[in-house]
PDB file of C-alpha atoms and ligand atoms in Angstrom:
ATOM      1  CA  UNK A 295     109.310  69.072  91.637  1.00 94.00           C
ATOM      2  CA  UNK A 296     109.998  73.308  91.882  1.00 98.00           C
ATOM      3  CA  UNK A 297     111.245  73.046  88.323  1.00 98.00           C
ATOM      4  CA  UNK A 298     107.712  71.075  87.360  1.00 98.00           C
ATOM      5  CA  UNK A 299     105.507  73.088  89.284  1.00 98.00           C
ATOM      6  CA  UNK A 300     107.196  76.263  86.866  1.00 98.00           C
ATOM      7  CA  UNK A 301     107.686  74.909  83.879  1.00 98.00           C
ATOM      8  CA  UNK A 302     103.610  74.136  84.208  1.00 98.00           C
ATOM      9  CA  UNK A 303     103.055  77.366  85.424  1.00 98.00           C
ATOM     10  CA  UNK A 304     104.830  78.768  82.568  1.00 98.00           C
ATOM     11  CA  UNK A 305     103.021  77.381  79.495  1.00 97.00           C
ATOM     12  CA  UNK A 306      99.802  78.437  81.217  1.00 97.00           C
ATOM     13  CA  UNK A 307     101.227  81.879  81.161  1.00 97.00           C
ATOM     14  CA  UNK A 308     103.414  82.813  78.277  1.00 95.00           C
ATOM     15  CA  UNK A 309     104.486  85.470  77.907  1.00 94.00           C
ATOM     16  CA  UNK A 310     101.238  87.371  79.320  1.00 95.00           C
ATOM     17  CA  UNK A 311     102.670  88.259  83.297  1.00 98.00           C
ATOM     18  CA  UNK A 312     105.711  88.172  84.957  1.00 98.00           C
ATOM     19  CA  UNK A 313     105.544  85.313  87.304  1.00 98.00           C
ATOM     20  CA  UNK A 314     106.664  85.686  91.135  1.00 99.00           C
ATOM     21  CA  UNK A 315     107.240  82.595  92.670  1.00 98.00           C
ATOM     22  CA  UNK A 316     106.729  83.452  96.719  1.00 98.00           C
ATOM     23  CA  UNK A 317     109.796  81.839  98.420  1.00 98.00           C
ATOM     24  CA  UNK A 318     108.619  83.490 102.188  1.00 98.00           C
ATOM     25  CA  UNK A 319     108.211  79.956 103.735  1.00 98.00           C
ATOM     26  CA  UNK A 320     111.306  78.162 102.088  1.00 98.00           C
ATOM     27  CA  UNK A 321     114.940  78.292 102.506  1.00 98.00           C
ATOM     28  CA  UNK A 322     117.741  79.687 100.114  1.00 98.00           C
ATOM     29  CA  UNK A 323     118.585  76.285  99.206  1.00 98.00           C
ATOM     30  CA  UNK A 324     114.635  76.299  97.783  1.00 98.00           C
ATOM     31  CA  UNK A 325     115.012  79.473  96.354  1.00 98.00           C
ATOM     32  CA  UNK A 326     118.146  78.662  94.421  1.00 98.00           C
ATOM     33  CA  UNK A 327     116.673  75.461  93.271  1.00 98.00           C
ATOM     34  CA  UNK A 328     114.053  77.936  91.914  1.00 98.00           C
ATOM     35  CA  UNK A 329     116.132  80.309  90.336  1.00 98.00           C
ATOM     36  CA  UNK A 330     117.682  77.244  88.312  1.00 98.00           C
ATOM     37  CA  UNK A 331     114.725  76.051  86.894  1.00 98.00           C
ATOM     38  CA  UNK A 332     114.368  79.721  85.134  1.00 98.00           C
ATOM     39  CA  UNK A 333     112.388  81.964  88.074  1.00 98.00           C
ATOM     40  CA  UNK A 334     113.962  85.117  87.917  1.00 98.00           C
ATOM     41  CA  UNK A 335     111.410  86.501  89.989  1.00 98.00           C
ATOM     42  CA  UNK A 336     111.324  85.992  93.456  1.00 99.00           C
ATOM     43  CA  UNK A 337     108.354  87.674  96.477  1.00 98.00           C
ATOM     44  CA  UNK A 338     109.195  87.869  99.947  1.00 98.00           C
ATOM     45  CA  UNK A 339     107.034  89.684 102.583  1.00 98.00           C
ATOM     46  CA  UNK A 340     109.698  90.392 106.110  1.00 98.00           C
ATOM     47  CA  UNK A 341     113.352  92.042 105.823  1.00 98.00           C
ATOM     48  CA  UNK A 342     114.752  89.495 106.971  1.00 98.00           C
ATOM     49  CA  UNK A 343     113.748  86.862 104.556  1.00 98.00           C
ATOM     50  CA  UNK A 344     113.960  90.106 101.675  1.00 98.00           C
ATOM     51  CA  UNK A 345     117.542  90.619 102.406  1.00 98.00           C
ATOM     52  CA  UNK A 346     119.054  87.068 103.096  1.00 98.00           C
ATOM     53  CA  UNK A 347     116.838  86.033  99.374  1.00 98.00           C
ATOM     54  CA  UNK A 348     118.742  89.077  97.746  1.00 98.00           C
ATOM     55  CA  UNK A 349     122.424  87.958  98.793  1.00 98.00           C
ATOM     56  CA  UNK A 350     121.991  84.541  98.111  1.00 98.00           C
ATOM     57  CA  UNK A 351     120.688  84.960  94.385  1.00 98.00           C
ATOM     58  CA  UNK A 352     122.607  86.015  91.382  1.00 98.00           C
ATOM     59  CA  UNK A 353     122.113  89.280  90.135  1.00 97.00           C
ATOM     60  CA  UNK A 354     119.390  89.019  87.061  1.00 98.00           C
ATOM     61  CA  UNK A 355     116.965  87.879  89.849  1.00 98.00           C
ATOM     62  CA  UNK A 356     115.015  90.330  90.937  1.00 98.00           C
ATOM     63  CA  UNK A 357     113.435  90.634  94.352  1.00 98.00           C
ATOM     64  CA  UNK A 358     109.999  92.283  94.801  1.00 98.00           C
ATOM     65  CA  UNK A 359     109.062  93.598  98.395  1.00 98.00           C
ATOM     66  CA  UNK A 360     105.203  92.319  98.841  1.00 98.00           C
ATOM     67  CA  UNK A 361     104.316  92.248 102.408  1.00 97.00           C
ATOM     68  CA  UNK A 362     103.829  95.741 104.573  1.00 96.00           C
ATOM     69  CA  UNK A 363     105.937  97.617 104.378  1.00 97.00           C
ATOM     70  CA  UNK A 364     106.496 100.070 107.920  1.00 96.00           C
ATOM     71  CA  UNK A 365     108.824 103.104 107.566  1.00 97.00           C
ATOM     72  CA  UNK A 366     111.415 102.538 109.991  1.00 97.00           C
ATOM     73  CA  UNK A 367     112.593  99.398 107.371  1.00 98.00           C
ATOM     74  CA  UNK A 368     112.895 101.163 104.625  1.00 98.00           C
ATOM     75  CA  UNK A 369     116.171 102.471 105.027  1.00 97.00           C
ATOM     76  CA  UNK A 370     117.535  98.340 105.921  1.00 98.00           C
ATOM     77  CA  UNK A 371     116.097  97.739 102.529  1.00 98.00           C
ATOM     78  CA  UNK A 372     116.345 100.471 100.145  1.00 98.00           C
ATOM     79  CA  UNK A 373     119.815  99.672  98.532  1.00 97.00           C
ATOM     80  CA  UNK A 374     117.731  96.565  96.703  1.00 98.00           C
ATOM     81  CA  UNK A 375     114.396  97.480  97.076  1.00 98.00           C
ATOM     82  CA  UNK A 376     113.667  97.769  92.992  1.00 98.00           C
ATOM     83  CA  UNK A 377     109.647  96.432  93.629  1.00 98.00           C
ATOM     84  CA  UNK A 378     107.217  97.215  95.958  1.00 98.00           C
ATOM     85  CA  UNK A 379     104.188  95.822  95.902  1.00 98.00           C
ATOM     86  CA  UNK A 380     102.608  97.299  98.997  1.00 98.00           C
ATOM     87  CA  UNK A 381     102.708 100.770  99.059  1.00 98.00           C
ATOM     88  CA  UNK A 382      99.317 102.672 100.322  1.00 98.00           C
ATOM     89  CA  UNK A 383     101.116 104.566 103.331  1.00 97.00           C
ATOM     90  CA  UNK A 384     102.869 108.784 102.744  1.00 98.00           C
ATOM     91  CA  UNK A 385     104.874 107.653 104.847  1.00 98.00           C
ATOM     92  CA  UNK A 386     106.858 105.538 103.598  1.00 98.00           C
ATOM     93  CA  UNK A 387     107.190 106.765 100.449  1.00 98.00           C
ATOM     94  CA  UNK A 388     108.349 109.430 102.498  1.00 98.00           C
ATOM     95  CA  UNK A 389     111.285 107.311 103.642  1.00 98.00           C
ATOM     96  CA  UNK A 390     112.105 105.927 100.177  1.00 98.00           C
ATOM     97  CA  UNK A 391     112.047 109.556  99.205  1.00 98.00           C
ATOM     98  CA  UNK A 392     114.620 110.482 101.222  1.00 97.00           C
ATOM     99  CA  UNK A 393     116.917 106.905 101.402  1.00 98.00           C
ATOM    100  CA  UNK A 394     116.614 106.438  98.111  1.00 98.00           C
ATOM    101  CA  UNK A 395     119.349 106.900  94.774  1.00 97.00           C
ATOM    102  CA  UNK A 396     117.488 104.973  92.472  1.00 98.00           C
ATOM    103  CA  UNK A 397     114.136 104.912  91.422  1.00 98.00           C
ATOM    104  CA  UNK A 398     111.839 102.753  93.165  1.00 98.00           C
ATOM    105  CA  UNK A 399     108.955 100.530  91.022  1.00 98.00           C
ATOM    106  CA  UNK A 400     105.641 100.796  93.103  1.00 98.00           C
ATOM    107  CA  UNK A 401     102.451  99.315  93.488  1.00 98.00           C
ATOM    108  CA  UNK A 402      99.880 100.942  95.237  1.00 98.00           C
ATOM    109  CA  UNK A 403      97.675  98.815  97.092  1.00 98.00           C
ATOM    110  CA  UNK A 404      94.046  98.502  97.060  1.00 98.00           C
ATOM    111  CA  UNK A 405      91.469  96.516  99.183  1.00 97.00           C
ATOM    112  CA  UNK A 406      88.918  96.299  96.084  1.00 96.00           C
ATOM    113  CA  UNK A 407      86.360  93.827  98.154  1.00 89.00           C
ATOM    114  CA  UNK A 408      86.798  96.324 100.774  1.00 85.00           C
ATOM    115  CA  UNK A 409      87.544  93.583 103.778  1.00 83.00           C
ATOM    116  CA  UNK A 410      88.251  94.427 106.384  1.00 81.00           C
ATOM    117  CA  UNK A 411      90.862  92.633 107.540  1.00 80.00           C
ATOM    118  CA  UNK A 412      92.665  93.302 104.321  1.00 82.00           C
ATOM    119  CA  UNK A 413      95.814  96.045 103.835  1.00 92.00           C
ATOM    120  CA  UNK A 414      95.446  98.631 100.903  1.00 97.00           C
ATOM    121  CA  UNK A 415      93.341 101.798 100.261  1.00 97.00           C
ATOM    122  CA  UNK A 416      90.159 102.201  99.235  1.00 97.00           C
ATOM    123  CA  UNK A 417      89.757 102.569  95.653  1.00 97.00           C
ATOM    124  CA  UNK A 418      88.360 105.992  95.652  1.00 97.00           C
ATOM    125  CA  UNK A 419      91.315 107.149  97.775  1.00 98.00           C
ATOM    126  CA  UNK A 420      94.071 106.061  94.817  1.00 98.00           C
ATOM    127  CA  UNK A 421      93.911 109.363  93.067  1.00 98.00           C
ATOM    128  CA  UNK A 422      94.659 111.516  95.299  1.00 98.00           C
ATOM    129  CA  UNK A 423      97.293 109.325  96.437  1.00 98.00           C
ATOM    130  CA  UNK A 424      98.578 109.679  93.125  1.00 98.00           C
ATOM    131  CA  UNK A 425      98.515 113.162  93.259  1.00 98.00           C
ATOM    132  CA  UNK A 426     100.659 113.438  96.277  1.00 98.00           C
ATOM    133  CA  UNK A 427     103.341 110.275  95.016  1.00 98.00           C
ATOM    134  CA  UNK A 428     103.606 112.822  91.679  1.00 97.00           C
ATOM    135  CA  UNK A 429     106.178 115.144  93.695  1.00 96.00           C
ATOM    136  CA  UNK A 430     108.184 112.441  94.708  1.00 98.00           C
ATOM    137  CA  UNK A 431     111.338 111.960  92.390  1.00 98.00           C
ATOM    138  CA  UNK A 432     112.253 108.181  93.628  1.00 98.00           C
ATOM    139  CA  UNK A 433     109.069 106.740  93.964  1.00 98.00           C
ATOM    140  CA  UNK A 434     107.203 105.463  91.115  1.00 98.00           C
ATOM    141  CA  UNK A 435     103.821 103.785  90.785  1.00 98.00           C
ATOM    142  CA  UNK A 436     103.901 101.735  88.016  1.00 98.00           C
ATOM    143  CA  UNK A 437     100.957 100.070  88.930  1.00 98.00           C
ATOM    144  CA  UNK A 438      98.099  98.440  91.372  1.00 98.00           C
ATOM    145  CA  UNK A 439      98.309  95.708  93.350  1.00 98.00           C
ATOM    146  CA  UNK A 440      95.046  93.743  95.340  1.00 98.00           C
ATOM    147  CA  UNK A 441      94.642  90.222  96.910  1.00 97.00           C
ATOM    148  CA  UNK A 442      91.490  88.395  96.195  1.00 96.00           C
ATOM    149  CA  UNK A 443      88.568  87.278  98.913  1.00 95.00           C
ATOM    150  CA  UNK A 444      89.492  83.364 100.104  1.00 93.00           C
ATOM    151  CA  UNK A 445      86.422  82.054  98.843  1.00 93.00           C
ATOM    152  CA  UNK A 446      85.870  78.992  97.130  1.00 93.00           C
ATOM    153  CA  UNK A 447      83.252  81.592  95.547  1.00 96.00           C
ATOM    154  CA  UNK A 448      84.341  82.760  91.883  1.00 96.00           C
ATOM    155  CA  UNK A 449      81.839  85.410  90.834  1.00 97.00           C
ATOM    156  CA  UNK A 450      83.614  87.440  94.062  1.00 96.00           C
ATOM    157  CA  UNK A 451      87.189  87.044  92.953  1.00 97.00           C
ATOM    158  CA  UNK A 452      86.365  88.075  89.525  1.00 98.00           C
ATOM    159  CA  UNK A 453      84.765  91.203  90.398  1.00 98.00           C
ATOM    160  CA  UNK A 454      87.666  91.886  92.952  1.00 97.00           C
ATOM    161  CA  UNK A 455      90.063  91.455  89.890  1.00 98.00           C
ATOM    162  CA  UNK A 456      87.391  93.508  87.384  1.00 98.00           C
ATOM    163  CA  UNK A 457      88.028  96.246  89.738  1.00 98.00           C
ATOM    164  CA  UNK A 458      91.457  96.104  89.710  1.00 98.00           C
ATOM    165  CA  UNK A 459      91.778  96.741  86.170  1.00 98.00           C
ATOM    166  CA  UNK A 460      89.010  99.091  85.887  1.00 98.00           C
ATOM    167  CA  UNK A 461      90.162 100.651  88.352  1.00 98.00           C
ATOM    168  CA  UNK A 462      94.124 100.974  86.375  1.00 98.00           C
ATOM    169  CA  UNK A 463      91.684 102.320  82.654  1.00 98.00           C
ATOM    170  CA  UNK A 464      90.792 104.868  84.957  1.00 98.00           C
ATOM    171  CA  UNK A 465      94.052 106.433  86.598  1.00 98.00           C
ATOM    172  CA  UNK A 466      95.811 105.813  83.676  1.00 98.00           C
ATOM    173  CA  UNK A 467      94.546 108.459  81.566  1.00 98.00           C
ATOM    174  CA  UNK A 468      96.062 111.157  84.300  1.00 98.00           C
ATOM    175  CA  UNK A 469      99.276 109.240  85.465  1.00 98.00           C
ATOM    176  CA  UNK A 470     100.394 107.245  82.483  1.00 98.00           C
ATOM    177  CA  UNK A 471     102.884 105.476  84.528  1.00 98.00           C
ATOM    178  CA  UNK A 472     100.261 103.179  86.103  1.00 98.00           C
ATOM    179  CA  UNK A 473     100.095 100.288  83.707  1.00 98.00           C
ATOM    180  CA  UNK A 474     100.578  96.712  85.884  1.00 98.00           C
ATOM    181  CA  UNK A 475      98.544  94.817  87.430  1.00 99.00           C
ATOM    182  CA  UNK A 476     100.149  92.335  90.361  1.00 98.00           C
ATOM    183  CA  UNK A 477      97.266  89.948  91.457  1.00 98.00           C
ATOM    184  CA  UNK A 478      96.268  86.415  91.558  1.00 98.00           C
ATOM    185  CA  UNK A 479      97.983  83.889  94.041  1.00 98.00           C
ATOM    186  CA  UNK A 480      97.799  79.883  93.786  1.00 98.00           C
ATOM    187  CA  UNK A 481      94.723  79.663  94.265  1.00 97.00           C
ATOM    188  CA  UNK A 482      93.034  82.432  91.487  1.00 98.00           C
ATOM    189  CA  UNK A 483      96.220  83.185  88.918  1.00 98.00           C
ATOM    190  CA  UNK A 484      94.425  81.720  86.186  1.00 98.00           C
ATOM    191  CA  UNK A 485      91.405  84.567  86.822  1.00 98.00           C
ATOM    192  CA  UNK A 486      93.512  87.164  87.258  1.00 98.00           C
ATOM    193  CA  UNK A 487      95.264  85.903  84.043  1.00 98.00           C
ATOM    194  CA  UNK A 488      91.932  87.011  82.346  1.00 98.00           C
ATOM    195  CA  UNK A 489      91.478  89.793  83.703  1.00 98.00           C
ATOM    196  CA  UNK A 490      94.688  91.274  82.415  1.00 98.00           C
ATOM    197  CA  UNK A 491      97.607  90.864  85.427  1.00 98.00           C
ATOM    198  CA  UNK A 492     101.031  91.534  84.161  1.00 98.00           C
ATOM    199  CA  UNK A 493     102.725  89.922  87.616  1.00 99.00           C
ATOM    200  CA  UNK A 494     101.315  87.148  89.259  1.00 98.00           C
ATOM    201  CA  UNK A 495     102.510  86.035  92.718  1.00 98.00           C
ATOM    202  CA  UNK A 496     102.771  81.884  93.478  1.00 98.00           C
ATOM    203  CA  UNK A 497     103.733  81.294  96.201  1.00 98.00           C
ATOM    204  CA  UNK A 498     102.456  77.071  97.322  1.00 98.00           C
ATOM    205  CA  UNK A 499     101.415  76.036  93.749  1.00 98.00           C
ATOM    206  CA  UNK A 500     105.266  76.762  92.936  1.00 98.00           C
ATOM    207  CA  UNK A 501     107.226  76.258  96.178  1.00 98.00           C
ATOM    208  CA  UNK A 502     104.924  73.239  97.577  1.00 97.00           C
ATOM    209  CA  UNK A 503     103.286  73.541 100.943  1.00 89.00           C
TER     210      UNK A 503
HETATM  211  C1  LIG B 105     102.362  85.070 100.699  1.00 96.75           C
HETATM  212  C2  LIG B 105     101.625  85.283  99.031  1.00 96.75           C
HETATM  213  C3  LIG B 105     101.520  85.127  98.013  1.00 96.75           C
HETATM  214  C4  LIG B 105     101.474  83.625  97.976  1.00 96.75           C
HETATM  215  O1  LIG B 105     100.465  82.776  98.396  1.00 96.75           O
HETATM  216  P1  LIG B 105     100.508  81.654  97.378  1.00 96.75           P
HETATM  217  O2  LIG B 105      98.965  81.415  98.109  1.00 96.75           O
HETATM  218  O3  LIG B 105     101.422  80.755  97.687  1.00 96.75           O
HETATM  219  O4  LIG B 105     100.723  81.380  96.432  1.00 96.75           O
HETATM  220  C5  LIG B 105     100.781  86.064  97.290  1.00 96.75           C
HETATM  221  N1  LIG B 105     100.838  87.713  97.473  1.00 96.75           N
HETATM  222  C6  LIG B 105     100.974  87.859  98.722  1.00 96.75           C
HETATM  223  C7  LIG B 105     101.455  89.238  98.868  1.00 96.75           C
HETATM  224  C8  LIG B 105     101.292  86.826  99.802  1.00 96.75           C
HETATM  225  O5  LIG B 105     101.402  87.472 101.479  1.00 96.75           O
END
């Protein structure tokens, strides 16, 4: 099933975006099944799952940290942390800077839809944060990340993804490393692709629910 699911999405996406299979609710065995099916990007939102999946997967697989990162946990994952999708606090960047021996590719999480329940910076805080981070040697901001509201109203989802793309275009002029867009999940990745997503994070539509 995982193989069919992945191949179907792969066909839709083509080369336009990287597909991250979110394995947070799934076993090591199922994660390896996804690897066999051709998946090379995996997403985990907790430290324990990240470490467990990283250990089990072959070296050419990339495990992305997509959940909230607590600064005191950075040291537990830093050796294997190559992609962090949820950077929003300087305290986390500081920990990375002191613990890392390699560059960590980061996405700044942005609360485009301004829901109080959501993590992320307000769009108007992003530029100041980028200015602060520009002094860091091991924190490289490669893009922006957002989560759309859970709604059937497609126009709300479109506005969210469009907003992130516009913000990226805006900040890229001054911070040219900020090129990527991490947006789109099982329910809305097709919309995200329409607005230029370069990383989609798909859980249930690949791994099953
Ligand atoms: C769980 C999760 C996903 C995947 O969600 P699905 O709806 O199962 O595709 C994507 N991004 C983040 C940050 C997540 O926590």
